[in-house]
Short mmCIF file of C-alpha atoms and ligand atoms in Angstrom, two decimals:
data_model
loop_
_atom_site.label_atom_id
_atom_site.label_comp_id
_atom_site.label_asym_id
_atom_site.label_seq_id
_atom_site.Cartn_x
_atom_site.Cartn_y
_atom_site.Cartn_z
CA UNK A 10 -8.05 -11.99 -20.46
CA UNK A 11 -6.75 -9.15 -22.63
CA UNK A 12 -5.88 -5.94 -20.80
CA UNK A 13 -8.59 -3.90 -22.55
CA UNK A 14 -11.54 -6.21 -21.76
CA UNK A 15 -14.18 -4.32 -19.79
CA UNK A 16 -15.25 -6.20 -16.64
CA UNK A 17 -18.77 -5.59 -15.31
CA UNK A 18 -19.64 -5.11 -11.64
CA UNK A 19 -22.59 -3.79 -9.66
CA UNK A 20 -20.27 -1.60 -7.59
CA UNK A 21 -16.60 -0.65 -7.66
CA UNK A 22 -15.00 0.59 -4.45
CA UNK A 23 -11.72 2.48 -4.60
CA UNK A 24 -9.73 2.17 -1.36
CA UNK A 25 -9.77 -0.92 0.84
CA UNK A 26 -8.89 0.83 4.12
CA UNK A 27 -11.18 0.41 7.12
CA UNK A 28 -14.15 2.24 5.56
CA UNK A 29 -13.89 0.91 1.99
CA UNK A 30 -13.32 -2.66 3.20
CA UNK A 31 -16.37 -2.49 5.50
CA UNK A 32 -18.56 -1.17 2.66
CA UNK A 33 -17.22 -3.87 0.30
CA UNK A 34 -17.96 -6.56 2.86
CA UNK A 35 -21.52 -5.37 3.58
CA UNK A 36 -22.39 -5.15 -0.13
CA UNK A 37 -20.84 -8.46 -1.15
CA UNK A 38 -22.51 -10.24 1.79
CA UNK A 39 -25.83 -8.95 0.41
CA UNK A 40 -25.09 -10.63 -2.93
CA UNK A 41 -23.86 -7.66 -4.97
CA UNK A 42 -21.02 -8.20 -7.40
CA UNK A 43 -18.28 -5.97 -5.96
CA UNK A 44 -14.84 -4.86 -7.23
CA UNK A 45 -12.42 -3.50 -4.62
CA UNK A 46 -9.35 -1.60 -5.82
CA UNK A 47 -6.60 -1.04 -3.25
CA UNK A 48 -3.01 -0.02 -3.77
CA UNK A 49 -1.57 -1.87 -0.76
CA UNK A 50 -2.81 -4.97 1.09
CA UNK A 51 -2.75 -4.89 4.92
CA UNK A 52 0.25 -6.64 6.47
CA UNK A 53 -0.33 -10.08 8.02
CA UNK A 54 -0.88 -10.21 11.75
CA UNK A 55 1.96 -11.54 13.92
CA UNK A 56 0.96 -11.91 17.60
CA UNK A 57 4.50 -11.15 18.74
CA UNK A 58 4.88 -8.05 16.54
CA UNK A 59 4.78 -4.53 17.99
CA UNK A 60 1.36 -2.85 17.56
CA UNK A 61 0.70 -0.62 14.54
CA UNK A 62 1.42 3.02 15.43
CA UNK A 63 -1.90 4.07 13.91
CA UNK A 64 -4.61 3.14 16.38
CA UNK A 65 -8.25 4.22 16.56
CA UNK A 66 -10.79 4.38 19.31
CA UNK A 67 -13.79 2.41 18.01
CA UNK A 68 -17.12 3.36 19.56
CA UNK A 69 -20.04 1.07 20.41
CA UNK A 70 -22.05 2.02 17.30
CA UNK A 71 -19.14 0.98 15.04
CA UNK A 72 -18.56 -2.18 17.08
CA UNK A 73 -22.21 -3.20 16.64
CA UNK A 74 -21.99 -2.85 12.84
CA UNK A 75 -18.61 -4.61 12.62
CA UNK A 76 -20.03 -7.45 14.72
CA UNK A 77 -22.96 -7.77 12.31
CA UNK A 78 -20.47 -7.96 9.43
CA UNK A 79 -18.68 -10.82 11.23
CA UNK A 80 -15.34 -9.08 11.52
CA UNK A 81 -15.35 -8.25 15.22
CA UNK A 82 -14.86 -11.92 16.11
CA UNK A 83 -11.68 -12.03 13.94
CA UNK A 84 -10.47 -8.85 15.56
CA UNK A 85 -10.93 -10.39 19.01
CA UNK A 86 -8.76 -13.33 17.95
CA UNK A 87 -6.01 -10.88 17.01
CA UNK A 88 -5.55 -7.80 19.21
CA UNK A 89 -7.72 -5.05 20.71
CA UNK A 90 -8.13 -3.32 24.04
CA UNK A 91 -11.47 -2.44 25.66
CA UNK A 92 -11.69 0.59 27.93
CA UNK A 93 -14.26 1.17 30.65
CA UNK A 94 -13.39 4.70 31.67
CA UNK A 95 -12.72 7.98 29.91
CA UNK A 96 -11.20 10.95 31.71
CA UNK A 97 -10.76 14.60 30.74
CA UNK A 98 -9.02 17.24 32.81
CA UNK A 99 -6.91 20.36 32.84
CA UNK A 100 -5.36 19.75 36.25
CA UNK A 101 -5.02 16.12 37.44
CA UNK A 102 -6.77 17.18 40.69
CA UNK A 103 -10.04 18.00 38.87
CA UNK A 104 -10.83 15.08 36.61
CA UNK A 105 -14.16 14.61 34.80
CA UNK A 106 -14.55 10.85 34.61
CA UNK A 107 -17.03 8.87 32.51
CA UNK A 108 -17.67 5.26 33.40
CA UNK A 109 -19.30 2.56 31.24
CA UNK A 110 -21.42 1.55 34.24
CA UNK A 111 -23.06 5.01 34.22
CA UNK A 112 -24.65 4.21 30.87
CA UNK A 113 -25.14 0.53 31.82
CA UNK A 114 -22.52 -0.80 29.40
CA UNK A 115 -19.61 -3.18 29.97
CA UNK A 116 -17.22 -0.83 28.14
CA UNK A 117 -17.15 2.57 26.40
CA UNK A 118 -15.14 1.48 23.37
CA UNK A 119 -12.01 -0.29 22.18
CA UNK A 120 -8.59 0.86 21.04
CA UNK A 121 -7.82 -1.01 17.84
CA UNK A 122 -4.82 -0.97 15.52
CA UNK A 123 -5.91 0.36 12.10
CA UNK A 124 -3.98 -2.35 10.25
CA UNK A 125 -5.49 -5.16 12.36
CA UNK A 126 -9.05 -3.87 11.88
CA UNK A 127 -8.50 -3.58 8.13
CA UNK A 128 -7.11 -7.14 8.06
CA UNK A 129 -10.07 -8.50 10.08
CA UNK A 130 -12.41 -7.05 7.41
CA UNK A 131 -10.34 -8.44 4.55
CA UNK A 132 -10.40 -11.92 6.13
CA UNK A 133 -14.21 -12.00 5.69
CA UNK A 134 -14.28 -11.16 1.96
CA UNK A 135 -16.58 -13.64 0.15
CA UNK A 136 -16.10 -15.06 -3.37
CA UNK A 137 -18.38 -12.50 -5.07
CA UNK A 138 -15.91 -9.75 -4.13
CA UNK A 139 -13.12 -9.31 -6.70
CA UNK A 140 -9.97 -7.75 -5.31
CA UNK A 141 -7.67 -5.65 -7.50
CA UNK A 142 -4.58 -5.24 -5.31
CA UNK A 143 -2.02 -3.81 -5.64
CA UNK A 144 -3.77 -1.52 -8.06
CA UNK A 145 -4.95 2.04 -8.43
CA UNK A 146 -7.22 4.05 -10.71
CA UNK A 147 -5.79 6.20 -13.49
CA UNK A 148 -8.99 7.40 -15.19
CA UNK A 149 -12.72 7.77 -14.64
CA UNK A 150 -15.37 8.30 -17.27
CA UNK A 151 -19.03 8.66 -16.45
CA UNK A 152 -22.11 7.79 -18.51
CA UNK A 153 -25.79 8.32 -17.65
CA UNK A 154 -26.20 4.93 -15.92
CA UNK A 155 -22.67 3.72 -15.21
CA UNK A 156 -19.09 4.73 -14.47
CA UNK A 157 -15.97 3.29 -16.08
CA UNK A 158 -12.67 3.03 -14.18
CA UNK A 159 -9.32 2.43 -15.84
CA UNK A 160 -6.70 0.83 -13.62
CA UNK A 161 -2.93 1.29 -13.73
CA UNK A 162 -2.61 -2.20 -15.25
CA UNK A 163 -4.88 -1.16 -18.16
CA UNK A 164 -7.94 -3.12 -16.95
CA UNK A 165 -11.30 -1.40 -17.21
CA UNK A 166 -14.17 -1.89 -14.76
CA UNK A 167 -17.70 -0.77 -15.50
CA UNK A 168 -20.23 -0.46 -12.68
CA UNK A 169 -23.49 1.22 -11.76
CA UNK A 170 -21.85 3.03 -8.87
CA UNK A 171 -18.32 3.83 -7.68
CA UNK A 172 -17.63 4.40 -3.98
CA UNK A 173 -14.55 6.53 -3.36
CA UNK A 174 -13.07 5.44 0.00
CA UNK A 175 -9.48 6.31 -0.87
CA UNK A 176 -8.80 8.58 2.13
CA UNK A 177 -8.41 12.30 2.77
CA UNK A 178 -6.26 12.89 -0.30
CA UNK A 179 -8.80 11.07 -2.52
CA UNK A 180 -7.73 10.82 -6.15
CA UNK A 181 -11.21 9.63 -7.12
CA UNK A 182 -12.78 12.73 -5.55
CA UNK A 183 -10.60 14.87 -7.80
CA UNK A 184 -11.35 12.72 -10.87
CA UNK A 185 -15.07 13.19 -10.12
CA UNK A 186 -14.56 16.97 -9.97
CA UNK A 187 -15.71 17.35 -6.35
CA UNK A 188 -14.06 20.28 -4.56
CA UNK A 189 -13.40 20.65 -0.84
CA UNK A 190 -13.42 23.23 1.97
CA UNK A 191 -11.11 23.20 4.91
CA UNK A 192 -7.85 24.16 6.48
CA UNK A 193 -4.71 22.83 8.08
CA UNK A 194 -4.74 23.24 11.90
CA UNK A 195 -1.78 25.03 13.46
CA UNK A 196 -1.35 22.03 15.69
CA UNK A 197 0.08 18.69 14.60
CA UNK A 198 0.30 15.55 16.71
CA UNK A 199 2.96 13.13 17.72
CA UNK A 200 1.88 9.52 18.26
CA UNK A 201 4.13 7.20 20.28
CA UNK A 202 3.81 3.54 21.12
CA UNK A 203 5.02 3.13 24.71
CA UNK A 204 5.73 0.40 27.25
CA UNK A 205 4.22 1.37 30.59
CA UNK A 206 5.17 0.21 34.10
CA UNK A 207 1.50 -0.54 34.89
CA UNK A 208 -0.46 -3.76 34.26
CA UNK A 209 -3.21 -3.74 31.61
CA UNK A 210 -5.12 -0.42 31.87
CA UNK A 211 -8.80 0.19 31.21
CA UNK A 212 -8.89 3.98 31.07
CA UNK A 213 -8.21 6.45 28.27
CA UNK A 214 -7.48 9.99 29.39
CA UNK A 215 -6.85 13.38 27.88
CA UNK A 216 -5.30 16.42 29.55
CA UNK A 217 -6.12 19.78 27.96
CA UNK A 218 -3.32 22.35 28.02
CA UNK A 219 -3.02 25.70 26.18
CA UNK A 220 -0.40 24.10 23.87
CA UNK A 221 -2.79 21.28 22.97
CA UNK A 222 -4.13 18.05 24.47
CA UNK A 223 -1.99 15.21 25.79
CA UNK A 224 -3.68 11.83 25.65
CA UNK A 225 -3.16 8.21 26.64
CA UNK A 226 -4.91 5.27 24.97
CA UNK A 227 -4.45 1.81 26.52
CA UNK A 228 -3.26 -1.15 24.45
CA UNK A 229 -3.19 -4.84 25.42
CA UNK A 230 -0.66 -5.79 28.10
CA UNK A 231 1.71 -3.18 29.40
CA UNK A 232 1.55 -0.99 26.33
CA UNK A 233 -0.22 2.16 25.32
CA UNK A 234 -0.42 4.87 22.71
CA UNK A 235 0.47 8.42 23.66
CA UNK A 236 -0.74 11.39 21.62
CA UNK A 237 0.91 14.78 22.03
CA UNK A 238 -0.61 17.79 20.25
CA UNK A 239 1.45 20.95 19.87
CA UNK A 240 2.44 23.46 17.21
CA UNK A 241 3.85 21.78 14.09
CA UNK A 242 7.54 22.83 14.53
CA UNK A 243 7.57 21.54 18.13
CA UNK A 244 5.93 18.24 17.08
CA UNK A 245 8.46 17.77 14.27
CA UNK A 246 11.28 18.47 16.71
CA UNK A 247 9.90 15.86 19.15
CA UNK A 248 9.47 13.33 16.34
CA UNK A 249 13.16 13.66 15.44
CA UNK A 250 14.27 12.60 18.95
CA UNK A 251 15.67 9.16 19.74
CA UNK A 252 13.26 6.91 21.76
CA UNK A 253 15.15 7.46 25.05
CA UNK A 254 15.15 11.25 24.58
CA UNK A 255 11.44 11.27 23.70
CA UNK A 256 10.69 9.13 26.80
CA UNK A 257 12.44 11.79 28.90
CA UNK A 258 10.38 14.57 27.24
CA UNK A 259 7.16 12.64 27.93
CA UNK A 260 8.08 12.33 31.60
CA UNK A 261 8.57 16.08 31.79
CA UNK A 262 5.47 17.18 29.84
CA UNK A 263 2.79 14.58 30.63
CA UNK A 264 0.86 14.26 33.92
CA UNK A 265 2.34 11.88 36.49
CA UNK A 266 -0.33 9.25 35.91
CA UNK A 267 1.39 8.31 32.62
CA UNK A 268 4.15 6.68 34.69
CA UNK A 269 7.72 6.07 33.59
CA UNK A 270 7.04 5.01 30.02
CA UNK A 271 9.56 3.83 27.42
CA UNK A 272 8.99 4.87 23.82
CA UNK A 273 9.09 1.95 21.36
CA UNK A 274 8.28 3.88 18.16
CA UNK A 275 6.82 7.23 17.17
CA UNK A 276 5.59 9.25 14.21
CA UNK A 277 3.84 12.55 13.66
CA UNK A 278 0.74 13.60 11.69
CA UNK A 279 -0.39 16.96 10.32
CA UNK A 280 -4.01 17.77 11.23
CA UNK A 281 -6.47 18.98 8.64
CA UNK A 282 -10.16 19.70 8.52
CA UNK A 283 -11.67 18.89 5.16
CA UNK A 284 -15.26 18.77 4.01
CA UNK A 285 -16.14 17.76 0.46
CA UNK A 286 -18.49 20.30 -1.15
CA UNK A 287 -20.83 17.47 -2.04
CA UNK A 288 -20.80 13.75 -1.36
CA UNK A 289 -21.55 12.57 -4.91
CA UNK A 290 -21.20 13.52 -8.53
CA UNK A 291 -22.90 11.45 -11.20
CA UNK A 292 -22.21 7.83 -10.30
CA UNK A 293 -19.35 8.47 -7.86
CA UNK A 294 -20.07 8.75 -4.13
CA UNK A 295 -17.65 9.57 -1.29
CA UNK A 296 -17.37 7.82 2.09
CA UNK A 297 -15.07 8.12 5.11
CA UNK A 298 -12.02 10.36 4.96
CA UNK A 299 -12.54 10.87 1.21
CA UNK A 300 -15.62 12.92 2.22
CA UNK A 301 -14.35 14.54 5.45
CA UNK A 302 -11.34 14.69 7.74
CA UNK A 303 -11.73 15.83 11.31
CA UNK A 304 -9.46 16.89 14.15
CA UNK A 305 -8.70 13.53 15.85
CA UNK A 306 -8.81 14.94 19.37
CA UNK A 307 -11.92 12.97 20.33
CA UNK A 308 -11.15 9.95 18.14
CA UNK A 309 -14.21 10.17 15.88
CA UNK A 310 -12.84 10.04 12.29
CA UNK A 311 -13.26 6.41 11.38
CA UNK A 312 -16.44 6.13 13.45
CA UNK A 313 -17.99 8.78 11.19
CA UNK A 314 -16.65 6.85 8.20
CA UNK A 315 -18.31 3.63 9.40
CA UNK A 316 -21.59 5.53 9.91
CA UNK A 317 -21.31 6.78 6.28
CA UNK A 318 -20.60 3.28 4.98
CA UNK A 319 -23.40 1.71 7.03
CA UNK A 320 -26.08 4.10 5.78
CA UNK A 321 -24.83 4.10 2.17
CA UNK A 322 -24.70 0.30 1.98
CA UNK A 323 -28.16 -0.02 3.57
CA UNK A 324 -29.64 2.30 0.93
CA UNK A 325 -27.89 0.40 -1.88
CA UNK A 326 -28.88 -3.05 -0.56
CA UNK A 327 -32.47 -1.89 -0.17
CA UNK A 328 -32.57 -0.67 -3.80
CA UNK A 329 -30.87 -3.88 -5.01
CA UNK A 330 -33.41 -6.07 -3.18
CA UNK A 331 -36.25 -4.11 -4.78
CA UNK A 332 -34.52 -4.45 -8.17
CA UNK A 333 -34.14 -0.69 -8.46
CA UNK A 334 -31.13 1.16 -9.88
CA UNK A 335 -28.50 1.32 -7.09
CA UNK A 336 -26.80 4.51 -8.30
CA UNK A 337 -29.58 7.06 -8.79
CA UNK A 338 -29.25 10.71 -7.81
CA UNK A 339 -32.21 10.26 -5.43
CA UNK A 340 -30.46 7.50 -3.51
CA UNK A 341 -27.17 9.42 -3.31
CA UNK A 342 -28.99 12.60 -2.32
CA UNK A 343 -30.72 10.74 0.55
CA UNK A 344 -27.29 9.57 1.74
CA UNK A 345 -25.79 13.07 1.54
CA UNK A 346 -28.82 14.63 3.26
CA UNK A 347 -28.32 12.46 6.34
CA UNK A 348 -24.56 12.12 6.59
CA UNK A 349 -23.27 15.59 5.64
CA UNK A 350 -25.01 17.50 8.47
CA UNK A 351 -24.09 14.78 11.01
CA UNK A 352 -20.43 14.87 9.98
CA UNK A 353 -20.36 18.68 9.94
CA UNK A 354 -21.88 18.81 13.42
CA UNK A 355 -19.16 16.53 14.78
CA UNK A 356 -16.44 18.52 12.97
CA UNK A 357 -17.72 21.80 14.39
CA UNK A 358 -18.04 20.30 17.88
CA UNK A 359 -14.38 19.23 17.68
CA UNK A 360 -13.40 22.71 16.47
CA UNK A 361 -15.29 24.19 19.42
CA UNK A 362 -13.23 21.98 21.77
CA UNK A 363 -10.06 22.93 19.87
CA UNK A 364 -10.77 26.65 20.39
CA UNK A 365 -12.09 26.33 23.93
CA UNK A 366 -9.28 24.16 25.27
CA UNK A 367 -6.38 25.26 23.07
CA UNK A 368 -6.43 28.83 24.26
CA UNK A 369 -5.25 30.69 27.33
CA UNK A 370 -7.39 33.82 26.97
CA UNK A 371 -9.00 34.49 30.39
CA UNK A 372 -12.70 34.38 29.35
CA UNK A 373 -12.15 31.07 27.56
CA UNK A 374 -10.18 29.71 30.52
CA UNK A 375 -13.11 30.56 32.80
CA UNK A 376 -15.62 29.09 30.37
CA UNK A 377 -13.85 25.75 30.10
CA UNK A 378 -13.40 25.52 33.88
CA UNK A 379 -17.13 26.09 34.16
CA UNK A 380 -17.85 23.49 31.45
CA UNK A 381 -15.66 20.87 33.11
CA UNK A 382 -17.01 21.51 36.59
CA UNK A 383 -20.64 21.49 35.39
CA UNK A 384 -20.03 18.21 33.56
CA UNK A 385 -18.31 16.72 36.62
CA UNK A 386 -21.28 17.62 38.86
CA UNK A 387 -24.23 16.82 36.62
CA UNK A 388 -24.97 13.12 36.25
CA UNK A 389 -27.37 13.84 33.35
CA UNK A 390 -24.81 15.90 31.44
CA UNK A 391 -22.19 13.21 31.96
CA UNK A 392 -24.52 10.53 30.62
CA UNK A 393 -25.30 12.69 27.57
CA UNK A 394 -21.61 13.24 26.85
CA UNK A 395 -20.84 9.55 27.35
CA UNK A 396 -23.67 8.53 25.00
CA UNK A 397 -22.38 10.96 22.35
CA UNK A 398 -18.87 9.52 22.72
CA UNK A 399 -19.96 5.90 22.28
CA UNK A 400 -22.05 6.80 19.24
CA UNK A 401 -25.53 5.98 20.58
CA UNK A 402 -28.57 8.20 20.09
C1 FAD B 115 -3.24 10.85 14.58
C2 FAD B 115 -4.60 10.34 14.22
C3 FAD B 115 -5.36 9.66 15.18
C4 FAD B 115 -6.63 9.20 14.86
N1 FAD B 115 -7.37 8.57 15.83
C5 FAD B 115 -8.62 8.17 15.55
C6 FAD B 115 -9.44 7.53 16.55
O1 FAD B 115 -9.02 7.33 17.71
N2 FAD B 115 -10.70 7.15 16.22
C7 FAD B 115 -11.19 7.36 14.97
O2 FAD B 115 -12.37 7.03 14.73
N3 FAD B 115 -10.45 7.94 13.99
C8 FAD B 115 -9.18 8.34 14.26
N4 FAD B 115 -8.43 8.93 13.28
C9 FAD B 115 -8.99 9.07 11.94
C10 FAD B 115 -8.91 7.77 11.17
O3 FAD B 115 -7.57 7.30 11.13
C11 FAD B 115 -9.45 7.99 9.77
O4 FAD B 115 -10.72 8.60 9.86
C12 FAD B 115 -9.57 6.66 9.03
O5 FAD B 115 -8.30 6.08 8.80
C13 FAD B 115 -10.28 6.86 7.70
O6 FAD B 115 -10.47 5.61 7.09
P1 FAD B 115 -10.71 5.52 5.52
O7 FAD B 115 -10.83 4.06 5.22
O8 FAD B 115 -11.79 6.45 5.12
O9 FAD B 115 -9.39 6.14 4.86
P2 FAD B 115 -7.89 5.62 4.95
O10 FAD B 115 -7.61 4.98 6.26
O11 FAD B 115 -7.04 6.77 4.54
O12 FAD B 115 -7.83 4.47 3.84
C14 FAD B 115 -7.80 4.77 2.48
C15 FAD B 115 -7.35 3.52 1.71
O13 FAD B 115 -7.35 3.81 0.32
C16 FAD B 115 -6.15 3.37 -0.26
N5 FAD B 115 -5.87 4.24 -1.40
C17 FAD B 115 -5.54 5.56 -1.34
N6 FAD B 115 -5.40 6.04 -2.59
C18 FAD B 115 -5.66 5.02 -3.43
C19 FAD B 115 -5.68 4.90 -4.83
N7 FAD B 115 -5.40 5.94 -5.61
N8 FAD B 115 -5.98 3.70 -5.37
C20 FAD B 115 -6.25 2.64 -4.58
N9 FAD B 115 -6.25 2.69 -3.23
C21 FAD B 115 -5.96 3.86 -2.67
C22 FAD B 115 -5.11 3.47 0.85
O14 FAD B 115 -4.02 2.58 0.62
C23 FAD B 115 -5.93 3.07 2.07
O15 FAD B 115 -5.94 1.68 2.28
C24 FAD B 115 -7.15 9.40 13.56
C25 FAD B 115 -6.38 10.06 12.58
C26 FAD B 115 -5.13 10.52 12.91
C27 FAD B 115 -4.30 11.25 11.85
#
């Protein structure tokens, strides 16, 4: 095929991370002719390899959709860690604890390595999905009823709709002329993969301190992921330490229940809030981090992205089955109308937590002690919080 032949697709998706891959899978399973453009394929899974540093807490709503897509079963054959309990506290003596049994579930969620979840999705790709990888988009041109992408290898793909799922720094969002609102948080976070002295754990906990939260997420076996939020210079300084030095810092700064952990690997991440001004422009629509990035303190980012992808693909499949145009402004507006307020609500809730718990001003200190003690004492409030965390209505 010559490099300037235009290939035709129903949909092109830019970015085959967790959100783009899930959307690509849902649409191709429904019989649409899908192109997926990704600059880097996920690494193969090696059971003996150390876990990916980037892990996500996947809630029950996301798990249900991923199960429907057939990828959860692959994930279970690789690596994931369920957790039954979630704890939040300022002082270890006054813990607010949520238990799966309280909402009649076997677990509250799973901690999953981002790379392994992405791979589990890729393993399900059917033949009507065409993968362009490694590849990226250099140009976009829009017509009334289609959008044309030019790839870095000169190929051109024409489709009725383009989904931009290329992450928080989305190139496609910029090509489509969609602006953003947001800011960089003063805090950054250090993520460390650790070996723990304890057998397999089933609890994820978070301690709130005025410098920022300190969290533990369990991983399979005697491993876990530790997240340490603090001001950016302090986080960068911690990230520059050797594993043994960082282990010693963790022992000093984290609550005793962490145990005597040994750091295997670590990295740090800046934290940014970003909200795209609109979720579509012409025949380009945003999903996942391309549309919004959120403070990760309650582990909601990719869960929001999956909720975007689920609704968007349902609307598209519905239009396709009724032989309607799958990229109309009405369809994209219906998607934006539902997802933008839901995402903004979660972002603002996280910012409320960030302000309430990341501050040592006396009135706020009193307010959060009241909030934690009310939540600890009220069974109804606890159930409501737990339901919100797992993603159910
Ligand atoms: C420290 C930290 C902890 C987090 N913890 C959680 C958690 O516990 N739970 C949770 O739900 N979320 C969590 N998140 C958020 C979560 O990681 C993101 O929401 C999620 O990765 C977004 O997925 P995505 O597929 O939209 O984007 P990404 O994961 O960014 O994927 C984008 C994909 O697009 C590809 N790409 C980018 N540019 C191009 C291009 N030009 N051409 C082709 N391909 C391209 C990339 O290679 C990548 O594969 C956390 C985030 C951070 C920083």
